[in-house]
JSON list of C-alpha atoms in Angstrom, two decimals:
[
{"chain": "A", "resi": 250, "resn": "UNK", "atom": "CA", "xyz": [-1.55, 88.92, -10.35]},
{"chain": "A", "resi": 251, "resn": "UNK", "atom": "CA", "xyz": [-2.58, 86.26, -7.58]},
{"chain": "A", "resi": 252, "resn": "UNK", "atom": "CA", "xyz": [0.14, 85.01, -5.17]},
{"chain": "A", "resi": 253, "resn": "UNK", "atom": "CA", "xyz": [1.76, 81.86, -6.82]},
{"chain": "A", "resi": 254, "resn": "UNK", "atom": "CA", "xyz": [1.01, 82.26, -10.20]},
{"chain": "A", "resi": 255, "resn": "UNK", "atom": "CA", "xyz": [3.30, 80.01, -12.24]},
{"chain": "A", "resi": 256, "resn": "UNK", "atom": "CA", "xyz": [5.58, 81.06, -14.63]},
{"chain": "A", "resi": 257, "resn": "UNK", "atom": "CA", "xyz": [4.44, 82.69, -18.04]},
{"chain": "A", "resi": 258, "resn": "UNK", "atom": "CA", "xyz": [4.25, 79.63, -20.60]},
{"chain": "A", "resi": 259, "resn": "UNK", "atom": "CA", "xyz": [7.44, 80.79, -22.47]},
{"chain": "A", "resi": 260, "resn": "UNK", "atom": "CA", "xyz": [6.89, 78.55, -25.50]},
{"chain": "A", "resi": 261, "resn": "UNK", "atom": "CA", "xyz": [8.58, 79.99, -28.43]},
{"chain": "A", "resi": 262, "resn": "UNK", "atom": "CA", "xyz": [9.78, 83.34, -27.11]},
{"chain": "A", "resi": 263, "resn": "UNK", "atom": "CA", "xyz": [13.18, 82.23, -26.54]},
{"chain": "A", "resi": 264, "resn": "UNK", "atom": "CA", "xyz": [14.87, 78.61, -27.47]},
{"chain": "A", "resi": 265, "resn": "UNK", "atom": "CA", "xyz": [17.66, 79.49, -25.18]},
{"chain": "A", "resi": 266, "resn": "UNK", "atom": "CA", "xyz": [16.15, 80.71, -22.12]},
{"chain": "A", "resi": 267, "resn": "UNK", "atom": "CA", "xyz": [14.33, 78.81, -19.60]},
{"chain": "A", "resi": 268, "resn": "UNK", "atom": "CA", "xyz": [13.70, 79.04, -15.90]},
{"chain": "A", "resi": 269, "resn": "UNK", "atom": "CA", "xyz": [16.40, 78.79, -13.74]},
{"chain": "A", "resi": 270, "resn": "UNK", "atom": "CA", "xyz": [16.36, 75.59, -11.42]},
{"chain": "A", "resi": 271, "resn": "UNK", "atom": "CA", "xyz": [17.84, 74.60, -7.87]},
{"chain": "A", "resi": 272, "resn": "UNK", "atom": "CA", "xyz": [20.33, 72.13, -10.16]},
{"chain": "A", "resi": 273, "resn": "UNK", "atom": "CA", "xyz": [21.66, 75.43, -11.76]},
{"chain": "A", "resi": 274, "resn": "UNK", "atom": "CA", "xyz": [23.14, 76.84, -8.33]},
{"chain": "A", "resi": 275, "resn": "UNK", "atom": "CA", "xyz": [26.56, 75.90, -8.63]},
{"chain": "A", "resi": 276, "resn": "UNK", "atom": "CA", "xyz": [27.06, 77.25, -12.04]},
{"chain": "A", "resi": 277, "resn": "UNK", "atom": "CA", "xyz": [24.94, 80.45, -11.10]},
{"chain": "A", "resi": 278, "resn": "UNK", "atom": "CA", "xyz": [27.74, 80.88, -7.97]},
{"chain": "A", "resi": 279, "resn": "UNK", "atom": "CA", "xyz": [30.70, 80.76, -10.41]},
{"chain": "A", "resi": 280, "resn": "UNK", "atom": "CA", "xyz": [29.12, 83.51, -12.71]},
{"chain": "A", "resi": 281, "resn": "UNK", "atom": "CA", "xyz": [28.17, 85.38, -9.73]},
{"chain": "A", "resi": 282, "resn": "UNK", "atom": "CA", "xyz": [31.64, 85.28, -8.34]},
{"chain": "A", "resi": 283, "resn": "UNK", "atom": "CA", "xyz": [33.28, 86.04, -11.72]},
{"chain": "A", "resi": 284, "resn": "UNK", "atom": "CA", "xyz": [30.89, 88.90, -11.97]},
{"chain": "A", "resi": 285, "resn": "UNK", "atom": "CA", "xyz": [30.86, 90.63, -8.97]},
{"chain": "A", "resi": 286, "resn": "UNK", "atom": "CA", "xyz": [33.14, 91.94, -5.85]},
{"chain": "A", "resi": 287, "resn": "UNK", "atom": "CA", "xyz": [30.28, 91.25, -3.39]},
{"chain": "A", "resi": 288, "resn": "UNK", "atom": "CA", "xyz": [28.48, 88.06, -4.55]},
{"chain": "A", "resi": 289, "resn": "UNK", "atom": "CA", "xyz": [25.14, 86.89, -3.53]},
{"chain": "A", "resi": 290, "resn": "UNK", "atom": "CA", "xyz": [25.35, 83.61, -1.33]},
{"chain": "A", "resi": 291, "resn": "UNK", "atom": "CA", "xyz": [23.87, 80.39, -2.04]},
{"chain": "A", "resi": 292, "resn": "UNK", "atom": "CA", "xyz": [21.72, 81.00, 0.68]},
{"chain": "A", "resi": 293, "resn": "UNK", "atom": "CA", "xyz": [20.50, 83.99, -0.67]},
{"chain": "A", "resi": 294, "resn": "UNK", "atom": "CA", "xyz": [19.68, 82.38, -4.32]},
{"chain": "A", "resi": 295, "resn": "UNK", "atom": "CA", "xyz": [17.67, 79.48, -2.52]},
{"chain": "A", "resi": 296, "resn": "UNK", "atom": "CA", "xyz": [15.69, 82.27, -0.95]},
{"chain": "A", "resi": 297, "resn": "UNK", "atom": "CA", "xyz": [14.52, 83.57, -4.34]},
{"chain": "A", "resi": 298, "resn": "UNK", "atom": "CA", "xyz": [13.17, 80.14, -5.53]},
{"chain": "A", "resi": 299, "resn": "UNK", "atom": "CA", "xyz": [9.71, 81.43, -4.62]},
{"chain": "A", "resi": 300, "resn": "UNK", "atom": "CA", "xyz": [6.27, 82.12, -6.06]},
{"chain": "A", "resi": 301, "resn": "UNK", "atom": "CA", "xyz": [6.59, 85.70, -6.13]},
{"chain": "A", "resi": 302, "resn": "UNK", "atom": "CA", "xyz": [10.13, 85.52, -8.38]},
{"chain": "A", "resi": 303, "resn": "UNK", "atom": "CA", "xyz": [10.98, 84.47, -11.66]},
{"chain": "A", "resi": 304, "resn": "UNK", "atom": "CA", "xyz": [14.28, 83.02, -12.11]},
{"chain": "A", "resi": 305, "resn": "UNK", "atom": "CA", "xyz": [15.67, 82.71, -15.53]},
{"chain": "A", "resi": 306, "resn": "UNK", "atom": "CA", "xyz": [18.70, 81.09, -17.18]},
{"chain": "A", "resi": 307, "resn": "UNK", "atom": "CA", "xyz": [20.03, 81.70, -20.74]},
{"chain": "A", "resi": 308, "resn": "UNK", "atom": "CA", "xyz": [21.77, 78.47, -21.92]},
{"chain": "A", "resi": 309, "resn": "UNK", "atom": "CA", "xyz": [23.34, 77.32, -24.97]},
{"chain": "A", "resi": 310, "resn": "UNK", "atom": "CA", "xyz": [24.32, 73.78, -25.73]},
{"chain": "A", "resi": 311, "resn": "UNK", "atom": "CA", "xyz": [23.61, 72.93, -22.11]},
{"chain": "A", "resi": 312, "resn": "UNK", "atom": "CA", "xyz": [25.97, 75.53, -20.83]},
{"chain": "A", "resi": 313, "resn": "UNK", "atom": "CA", "xyz": [24.53, 78.35, -18.47]},
{"chain": "A", "resi": 314, "resn": "UNK", "atom": "CA", "xyz": [25.64, 81.59, -19.62]},
{"chain": "A", "resi": 315, "resn": "UNK", "atom": "CA", "xyz": [23.62, 84.14, -18.10]},
{"chain": "A", "resi": 316, "resn": "UNK", "atom": "CA", "xyz": [20.94, 84.52, -15.25]},
{"chain": "A", "resi": 317, "resn": "UNK", "atom": "CA", "xyz": [18.50, 86.84, -13.78]},
{"chain": "A", "resi": 318, "resn": "UNK", "atom": "CA", "xyz": [16.49, 87.32, -10.67]},
{"chain": "A", "resi": 319, "resn": "UNK", "atom": "CA", "xyz": [13.15, 89.15, -11.03]},
{"chain": "A", "resi": 320, "resn": "UNK", "atom": "CA", "xyz": [10.96, 89.94, -7.90]},
{"chain": "A", "resi": 321, "resn": "UNK", "atom": "CA", "xyz": [7.14, 90.60, -8.90]},
{"chain": "A", "resi": 322, "resn": "UNK", "atom": "CA", "xyz": [4.96, 92.69, -6.54]},
{"chain": "A", "resi": 323, "resn": "UNK", "atom": "CA", "xyz": [1.47, 93.47, -7.13]},
{"chain": "A", "resi": 324, "resn": "UNK", "atom": "CA", "xyz": [2.13, 95.03, -10.69]},
{"chain": "A", "resi": 325, "resn": "UNK", "atom": "CA", "xyz": [5.97, 95.99, -10.92]},
{"chain": "A", "resi": 326, "resn": "UNK", "atom": "CA", "xyz": [8.69, 94.03, -11.52]},
{"chain": "A", "resi": 327, "resn": "UNK", "atom": "CA", "xyz": [12.23, 94.48, -9.90]},
{"chain": "A", "resi": 328, "resn": "UNK", "atom": "CA", "xyz": [15.21, 93.02, -11.82]},
{"chain": "A", "resi": 329, "resn": "UNK", "atom": "CA", "xyz": [17.46, 92.33, -8.62]},
{"chain": "A", "resi": 330, "resn": "UNK", "atom": "CA", "xyz": [20.00, 90.26, -10.29]},
{"chain": "A", "resi": 331, "resn": "UNK", "atom": "CA", "xyz": [21.31, 89.88, -13.59]},
{"chain": "A", "resi": 332, "resn": "UNK", "atom": "CA", "xyz": [24.62, 88.37, -14.68]},
{"chain": "A", "resi": 333, "resn": "UNK", "atom": "CA", "xyz": [26.20, 87.58, -17.77]},
{"chain": "A", "resi": 334, "resn": "UNK", "atom": "CA", "xyz": [29.55, 84.99, -17.75]},
{"chain": "A", "resi": 335, "resn": "UNK", "atom": "CA", "xyz": [32.97, 86.78, -18.49]},
{"chain": "A", "resi": 336, "resn": "UNK", "atom": "CA", "xyz": [33.29, 84.50, -21.92]},
{"chain": "A", "resi": 337, "resn": "UNK", "atom": "CA", "xyz": [29.76, 85.65, -23.14]},
{"chain": "A", "resi": 338, "resn": "UNK", "atom": "CA", "xyz": [30.00, 89.35, -22.43]},
{"chain": "A", "resi": 339, "resn": "UNK", "atom": "CA", "xyz": [29.39, 91.55, -25.64]},
{"chain": "A", "resi": 340, "resn": "UNK", "atom": "CA", "xyz": [28.19, 88.74, -27.19]},
{"chain": "A", "resi": 341, "resn": "UNK", "atom": "CA", "xyz": [24.39, 89.58, -27.31]},
{"chain": "A", "resi": 342, "resn": "UNK", "atom": "CA", "xyz": [23.71, 87.15, -24.65]},
{"chain": "A", "resi": 343, "resn": "UNK", "atom": "CA", "xyz": [22.85, 89.84, -21.87]},
{"chain": "A", "resi": 344, "resn": "UNK", "atom": "CA", "xyz": [20.70, 91.86, -24.40]},
{"chain": "A", "resi": 345, "resn": "UNK", "atom": "CA", "xyz": [18.62, 88.54, -25.52]},
{"chain": "A", "resi": 346, "resn": "UNK", "atom": "CA", "xyz": [17.89, 87.96, -21.46]},
{"chain": "A", "resi": 347, "resn": "UNK", "atom": "CA", "xyz": [16.93, 91.60, -21.00]},
{"chain": "A", "resi": 348, "resn": "UNK", "atom": "CA", "xyz": [14.72, 91.41, -23.55]},
{"chain": "A", "resi": 349, "resn": "UNK", "atom": "CA", "xyz": [13.11, 88.35, -22.73]},
{"chain": "A", "resi": 350, "resn": "UNK", "atom": "CA", "xyz": [12.57, 88.98, -19.13]},
{"chain": "A", "resi": 351, "resn": "UNK", "atom": "CA", "xyz": [11.06, 92.32, -20.15]},
{"chain": "A", "resi": 352, "resn": "UNK", "atom": "CA", "xyz": [8.45, 90.31, -22.32]},
{"chain": "A", "resi": 353, "resn": "UNK", "atom": "CA", "xyz": [7.77, 87.98, -19.96]},
{"chain": "A", "resi": 354, "resn": "UNK", "atom": "CA", "xyz": [6.99, 90.22, -17.01]},
{"chain": "A", "resi": 355, "resn": "UNK", "atom": "CA", "xyz": [4.79, 92.55, -19.08]},
{"chain": "A", "resi": 356, "resn": "UNK", "atom": "CA", "xyz": [3.13, 89.26, -20.45]},
{"chain": "A", "resi": 357, "resn": "UNK", "atom": "CA", "xyz": [2.38, 88.26, -16.78]},
{"chain": "A", "resi": 358, "resn": "UNK", "atom": "CA", "xyz": [0.56, 91.73, -16.04]},
{"chain": "A", "resi": 359, "resn": "UNK", "atom": "CA", "xyz": [3.32, 93.91, -15.05]},
{"chain": "A", "resi": 360, "resn": "UNK", "atom": "CA", "xyz": [3.12, 97.53, -15.42]},
{"chain": "A", "resi": 361, "resn": "UNK", "atom": "CA", "xyz": [6.67, 98.67, -14.91]},
{"chain": "A", "resi": 362, "resn": "UNK", "atom": "CA", "xyz": [10.34, 96.95, -14.26]},
{"chain": "A", "resi": 363, "resn": "UNK", "atom": "CA", "xyz": [12.60, 98.93, -12.20]},
{"chain": "A", "resi": 364, "resn": "UNK", "atom": "CA", "xyz": [16.34, 97.76, -11.65]},
{"chain": "A", "resi": 365, "resn": "UNK", "atom": "CA", "xyz": [19.35, 99.54, -9.89]},
{"chain": "A", "resi": 366, "resn": "UNK", "atom": "CA", "xyz": [23.10, 99.48, -11.40]},
{"chain": "A", "resi": 367, "resn": "UNK", "atom": "CA", "xyz": [26.21, 100.29, -9.99]},
{"chain": "A", "resi": 368, "resn": "UNK", "atom": "CA", "xyz": [26.91, 104.03, -11.19]},
{"chain": "A", "resi": 369, "resn": "UNK", "atom": "CA", "xyz": [30.39, 102.74, -12.26]},
{"chain": "A", "resi": 370, "resn": "UNK", "atom": "CA", "xyz": [28.87, 100.04, -14.30]},
{"chain": "A", "resi": 371, "resn": "UNK", "atom": "CA", "xyz": [29.09, 101.55, -17.94]},
{"chain": "A", "resi": 372, "resn": "UNK", "atom": "CA", "xyz": [28.21, 98.79, -19.60]},
{"chain": "A", "resi": 373, "resn": "UNK", "atom": "CA", "xyz": [25.33, 97.81, -17.98]},
{"chain": "A", "resi": 374, "resn": "UNK", "atom": "CA", "xyz": [23.97, 101.38, -18.13]},
{"chain": "A", "resi": 375, "resn": "UNK", "atom": "CA", "xyz": [24.61, 101.56, -21.91]},
{"chain": "A", "resi": 376, "resn": "UNK", "atom": "CA", "xyz": [22.73, 98.04, -22.43]},
{"chain": "A", "resi": 377, "resn": "UNK", "atom": "CA", "xyz": [19.54, 99.52, -20.54]},
{"chain": "A", "resi": 378, "resn": "UNK", "atom": "CA", "xyz": [19.48, 103.02, -21.90]},
{"chain": "A", "resi": 379, "resn": "UNK", "atom": "CA", "xyz": [19.63, 101.11, -25.39]},
{"chain": "A", "resi": 380, "resn": "UNK", "atom": "CA", "xyz": [16.67, 99.07, -24.42]},
{"chain": "A", "resi": 381, "resn": "UNK", "atom": "CA", "xyz": [14.89, 102.16, -23.48]},
{"chain": "A", "resi": 382, "resn": "UNK", "atom": "CA", "xyz": [15.32, 102.44, -19.65]},
{"chain": "A", "resi": 383, "resn": "UNK", "atom": "CA", "xyz": [15.10, 105.65, -17.93]},
{"chain": "A", "resi": 384, "resn": "UNK", "atom": "CA", "xyz": [17.07, 106.58, -14.79]},
{"chain": "A", "resi": 385, "resn": "UNK", "atom": "CA", "xyz": [14.28, 107.87, -12.45]},
{"chain": "A", "resi": 386, "resn": "UNK", "atom": "CA", "xyz": [16.91, 108.12, -9.35]},
{"chain": "A", "resi": 387, "resn": "UNK", "atom": "CA", "xyz": [19.69, 107.26, -7.06]},
{"chain": "A", "resi": 388, "resn": "UNK", "atom": "CA", "xyz": [20.38, 105.32, -4.33]},
{"chain": "A", "resi": 389, "resn": "UNK", "atom": "CA", "xyz": [23.43, 106.51, -2.42]},
{"chain": "A", "resi": 390, "resn": "UNK", "atom": "CA", "xyz": [25.51, 104.50, -0.82]},
{"chain": "A", "resi": 391, "resn": "UNK", "atom": "CA", "xyz": [23.59, 101.20, -2.01]},
{"chain": "A", "resi": 392, "resn": "UNK", "atom": "CA", "xyz": [26.42, 98.79, -3.07]},
{"chain": "A", "resi": 393, "resn": "UNK", "atom": "CA", "xyz": [29.40, 97.55, -0.73]},
{"chain": "A", "resi": 394, "resn": "UNK", "atom": "CA", "xyz": [32.71, 98.52, -2.37]},
{"chain": "A", "resi": 395, "resn": "UNK", "atom": "CA", "xyz": [36.23, 97.69, -1.41]},
{"chain": "A", "resi": 396, "resn": "UNK", "atom": "CA", "xyz": [37.09, 100.97, 0.15]},
{"chain": "A", "resi": 397, "resn": "UNK", "atom": "CA", "xyz": [33.76, 102.96, 0.41]},
{"chain": "A", "resi": 398, "resn": "UNK", "atom": "CA", "xyz": [30.24, 102.23, -0.86]},
{"chain": "A", "resi": 399, "resn": "UNK", "atom": "CA", "xyz": [28.99, 103.25, -4.31]},
{"chain": "A", "resi": 400, "resn": "UNK", "atom": "CA", "xyz": [25.71, 104.84, -5.45]},
{"chain": "A", "resi": 401, "resn": "UNK", "atom": "CA", "xyz": [23.28, 102.77, -7.29]},
{"chain": "A", "resi": 402, "resn": "UNK", "atom": "CA", "xyz": [21.30, 104.30, -10.55]},
{"chain": "A", "resi": 403, "resn": "UNK", "atom": "CA", "xyz": [17.85, 103.39, -10.53]},
{"chain": "A", "resi": 404, "resn": "UNK", "atom": "CA", "xyz": [16.26, 102.78, -13.63]},
{"chain": "A", "resi": 405, "resn": "UNK", "atom": "CA", "xyz": [12.53, 101.96, -14.90]},
{"chain": "A", "resi": 406, "resn": "UNK", "atom": "CA", "xyz": [10.79, 100.75, -17.69]},
{"chain": "A", "resi": 407, "resn": "UNK", "atom": "CA", "xyz": [6.94, 101.06, -18.18]},
{"chain": "A", "resi": 408, "resn": "UNK", "atom": "CA", "xyz": [4.94, 98.50, -20.19]},
{"chain": "A", "resi": 409, "resn": "UNK", "atom": "CA", "xyz": [3.24, 101.13, -21.99]},
{"chain": "A", "resi": 410, "resn": "UNK", "atom": "CA", "xyz": [6.46, 101.53, -24.20]},
{"chain": "A", "resi": 411, "resn": "UNK", "atom": "CA", "xyz": [6.96, 99.49, -27.29]},
{"chain": "A", "resi": 412, "resn": "UNK", "atom": "CA", "xyz": [9.34, 96.56, -27.10]}
]
Protein backbone atom coordinates (compact mmCIF):
# COMPACT_ATOMS: atom_id res chain seq x y z
CA UNK A 1 0.00 0.00 0.00
CA UNK A 2 1.48 3.36 -0.97
CA UNK A 3 2.10 5.77 1.88
CA UNK A 4 -0.50 8.48 2.18
CA UNK A 5 -3.24 6.46 0.49
CA UNK A 6 -6.61 7.97 1.39
CA UNK A 7 -9.25 6.17 3.38
CA UNK A 8 -11.11 3.39 1.64
CA UNK A 9 -14.29 4.68 -0.03
CA UNK A 10 -16.69 3.47 2.63
CA UNK A 11 -19.74 4.16 0.50
CA UNK A 12 -22.61 2.04 1.76
CA UNK A 13 -20.52 -0.19 4.07
CA UNK A 14 -22.18 1.47 7.05
CA UNK A 15 -24.38 4.48 7.39
CA UNK A 16 -23.31 4.95 11.03
CA UNK A 17 -19.53 4.87 10.56
CA UNK A 18 -17.37 7.64 9.19
CA UNK A 19 -13.77 8.81 9.49
CA UNK A 20 -13.07 10.42 12.85
CA UNK A 21 -12.36 14.13 12.59
CA UNK A 22 -10.22 16.45 14.67
CA UNK A 23 -13.43 18.23 15.69
CA UNK A 24 -14.56 14.96 17.39
CA UNK A 25 -11.72 15.02 19.92
CA UNK A 26 -13.70 16.48 22.84
CA UNK A 27 -16.24 13.65 22.55
CA UNK A 28 -13.53 11.04 21.98
CA UNK A 29 -11.69 12.17 25.12
CA UNK A 30 -14.91 12.00 27.13
CA UNK A 31 -15.51 8.40 26.01
CA UNK A 32 -11.82 7.54 26.50
CA UNK A 33 -11.76 8.86 30.08
CA UNK A 34 -14.95 6.96 30.89
CA UNK A 35 -13.60 3.73 29.45
CA UNK A 36 -10.01 3.44 30.60
CA UNK A 37 -8.14 3.78 33.89
CA UNK A 38 -5.14 5.17 31.95
CA UNK A 39 -6.67 7.06 29.00
CA UNK A 40 -4.77 8.40 26.04
CA UNK A 41 -4.06 12.12 26.10
CA UNK A 42 -5.37 14.59 23.56
CA UNK A 43 -1.82 14.85 22.19
CA UNK A 44 -1.67 11.10 21.52
CA UNK A 45 -4.96 11.26 19.62
CA UNK A 46 -3.79 14.28 17.63
CA UNK A 47 -0.64 12.38 16.66
CA UNK A 48 -2.84 9.63 15.15
CA UNK A 49 -4.20 11.92 12.43
CA UNK A 50 -1.65 10.82 9.83
CA UNK A 51 -1.78 9.05 6.47
CA UNK A 52 -0.88 5.57 7.76
CA UNK A 53 -3.62 5.53 10.41
CA UNK A 54 -7.36 5.04 10.06
CA UNK A 55 -9.57 6.65 12.69
CA UNK A 56 -13.23 5.63 12.68
CA UNK A 57 -16.27 7.06 14.45
CA UNK A 58 -19.56 5.27 15.07
CA UNK A 59 -22.31 7.86 15.30
CA UNK A 60 -26.05 7.84 15.45
CA UNK A 61 -28.21 10.94 15.17
CA UNK A 62 -25.05 13.02 15.45
CA UNK A 63 -23.90 11.38 18.70
CA UNK A 64 -20.43 9.85 18.79
CA UNK A 65 -20.93 6.42 20.39
CA UNK A 66 -17.63 4.63 19.74
CA UNK A 67 -14.32 5.08 17.97
CA UNK A 68 -11.36 3.07 16.72
CA UNK A 69 -7.76 3.89 15.87
CA UNK A 70 -6.03 1.52 13.43
CA UNK A 71 -2.42 1.82 12.24
CA UNK A 72 -1.48 0.43 8.82
CA UNK A 73 2.09 -0.81 8.41
CA UNK A 74 2.97 -2.53 5.15
CA UNK A 75 0.33 -5.30 4.94
CA UNK A 76 -0.71 -5.44 8.62
CA UNK A 77 -3.29 -3.39 10.47
CA UNK A 78 -2.93 -2.87 14.23
CA UNK A 79 -6.01 -1.91 16.23
CA UNK A 80 -4.49 0.49 18.74
CA UNK A 81 -7.57 1.88 20.46
CA UNK A 82 -11.19 0.74 20.43
CA UNK A 83 -13.72 2.18 22.85
CA UNK A 84 -17.50 2.20 23.12
CA UNK A 85 -19.20 4.81 25.31
CA UNK A 86 -20.65 3.40 28.52
CA UNK A 87 -24.25 4.12 27.50
CA UNK A 88 -23.80 2.10 24.29
CA UNK A 89 -22.05 -1.01 25.56
CA UNK A 90 -23.82 -4.32 24.90
CA UNK A 91 -25.92 -2.65 22.21
CA UNK A 92 -24.11 -4.01 19.16
CA UNK A 93 -22.31 -0.75 18.43
CA UNK A 94 -18.89 -2.26 19.21
CA UNK A 95 -19.52 -5.32 17.06
CA UNK A 96 -20.70 -3.16 14.16
CA UNK A 97 -17.61 -0.93 14.38
CA UNK A 98 -15.26 -3.92 14.69
CA UNK A 99 -16.79 -5.64 11.66
CA UNK A 100 -16.54 -2.43 9.70
CA UNK A 101 -12.89 -1.75 10.48
CA UNK A 102 -11.97 -5.37 9.66
CA UNK A 103 -13.68 -5.08 6.24
CA UNK A 104 -12.09 -1.69 5.60
CA UNK A 105 -8.58 -2.90 6.51
CA UNK A 106 -8.84 -6.00 4.34
CA UNK A 107 -10.37 -3.97 1.51
CA UNK A 108 -7.26 -1.75 1.61
CA UNK A 109 -4.99 -4.78 1.22
CA UNK A 110 -4.10 -5.55 4.80
CA UNK A 111 -3.60 -9.30 5.27
CA UNK A 112 -3.78 -9.37 9.07
CA UNK A 113 -5.34 -7.33 11.85
CA UNK A 114 -3.75 -7.56 15.29
CA UNK A 115 -4.72 -6.10 18.64
CA UNK A 116 -3.89 -6.26 22.33
CA UNK A 117 -6.49 -6.53 25.06
CA UNK A 118 -6.21 -6.56 28.85
CA UNK A 119 -6.35 -10.08 30.24
CA UNK A 120 -9.13 -8.91 32.59
CA UNK A 121 -11.32 -7.44 29.82
CA UNK A 122 -13.58 -10.46 29.40
CA UNK A 123 -16.32 -8.70 27.39
CA UNK A 124 -13.79 -7.49 24.79
CA UNK A 125 -12.10 -10.90 24.61
CA UNK A 126 -15.49 -12.54 24.06
CA UNK A 127 -16.28 -10.06 21.26
CA UNK A 128 -12.95 -10.63 19.50
CA UNK A 129 -13.22 -14.41 19.76
CA UNK A 130 -16.81 -14.37 18.50
CA UNK A 131 -15.62 -12.44 15.44
CA UNK A 132 -12.95 -15.02 14.61
CA UNK A 133 -9.86 -13.51 16.23
CA UNK A 134 -7.35 -16.03 17.56
CA UNK A 135 -5.04 -15.46 20.50
CA UNK A 136 -1.45 -15.57 19.21
CA UNK A 137 0.53 -14.46 22.25
CA UNK A 138 0.87 -12.42 25.41
CA UNK A 139 2.70 -9.26 26.39
CA UNK A 140 3.58 -9.41 30.11
CA UNK A 141 3.09 -6.13 32.00
CA UNK A 142 1.92 -4.33 28.86
CA UNK A 143 -0.80 -2.18 30.43
CA UNK A 144 -0.42 0.23 33.35
CA UNK A 145 -2.55 -0.62 36.36
CA UNK A 146 -3.63 0.95 39.62
CA UNK A 147 -1.36 -1.24 41.76
CA UNK A 148 0.60 -3.25 39.20
CA UNK A 149 0.91 -3.65 35.44
CA UNK A 150 -1.43 -6.02 33.61
CA UNK A 151 -0.67 -8.50 30.87
CA UNK A 152 -2.06 -8.08 27.37
CA UNK A 153 -3.38 -10.90 25.25
CA UNK A 154 -2.50 -10.51 21.58
CA UNK A 155 -5.16 -11.48 19.04
CA UNK A 156 -4.99 -11.68 15.26
CA UNK A 157 -7.41 -12.12 12.39
CA UNK A 158 -6.13 -13.05 8.94
CA UNK A 159 -7.83 -11.82 5.77
CA UNK A 160 -8.06 -15.31 4.30
CA UNK A 161 -10.85 -16.12 6.75
CA UNK A 162 -14.48 -15.54 5.92
CA UNK A 163 -15.90 -12.23 7.22
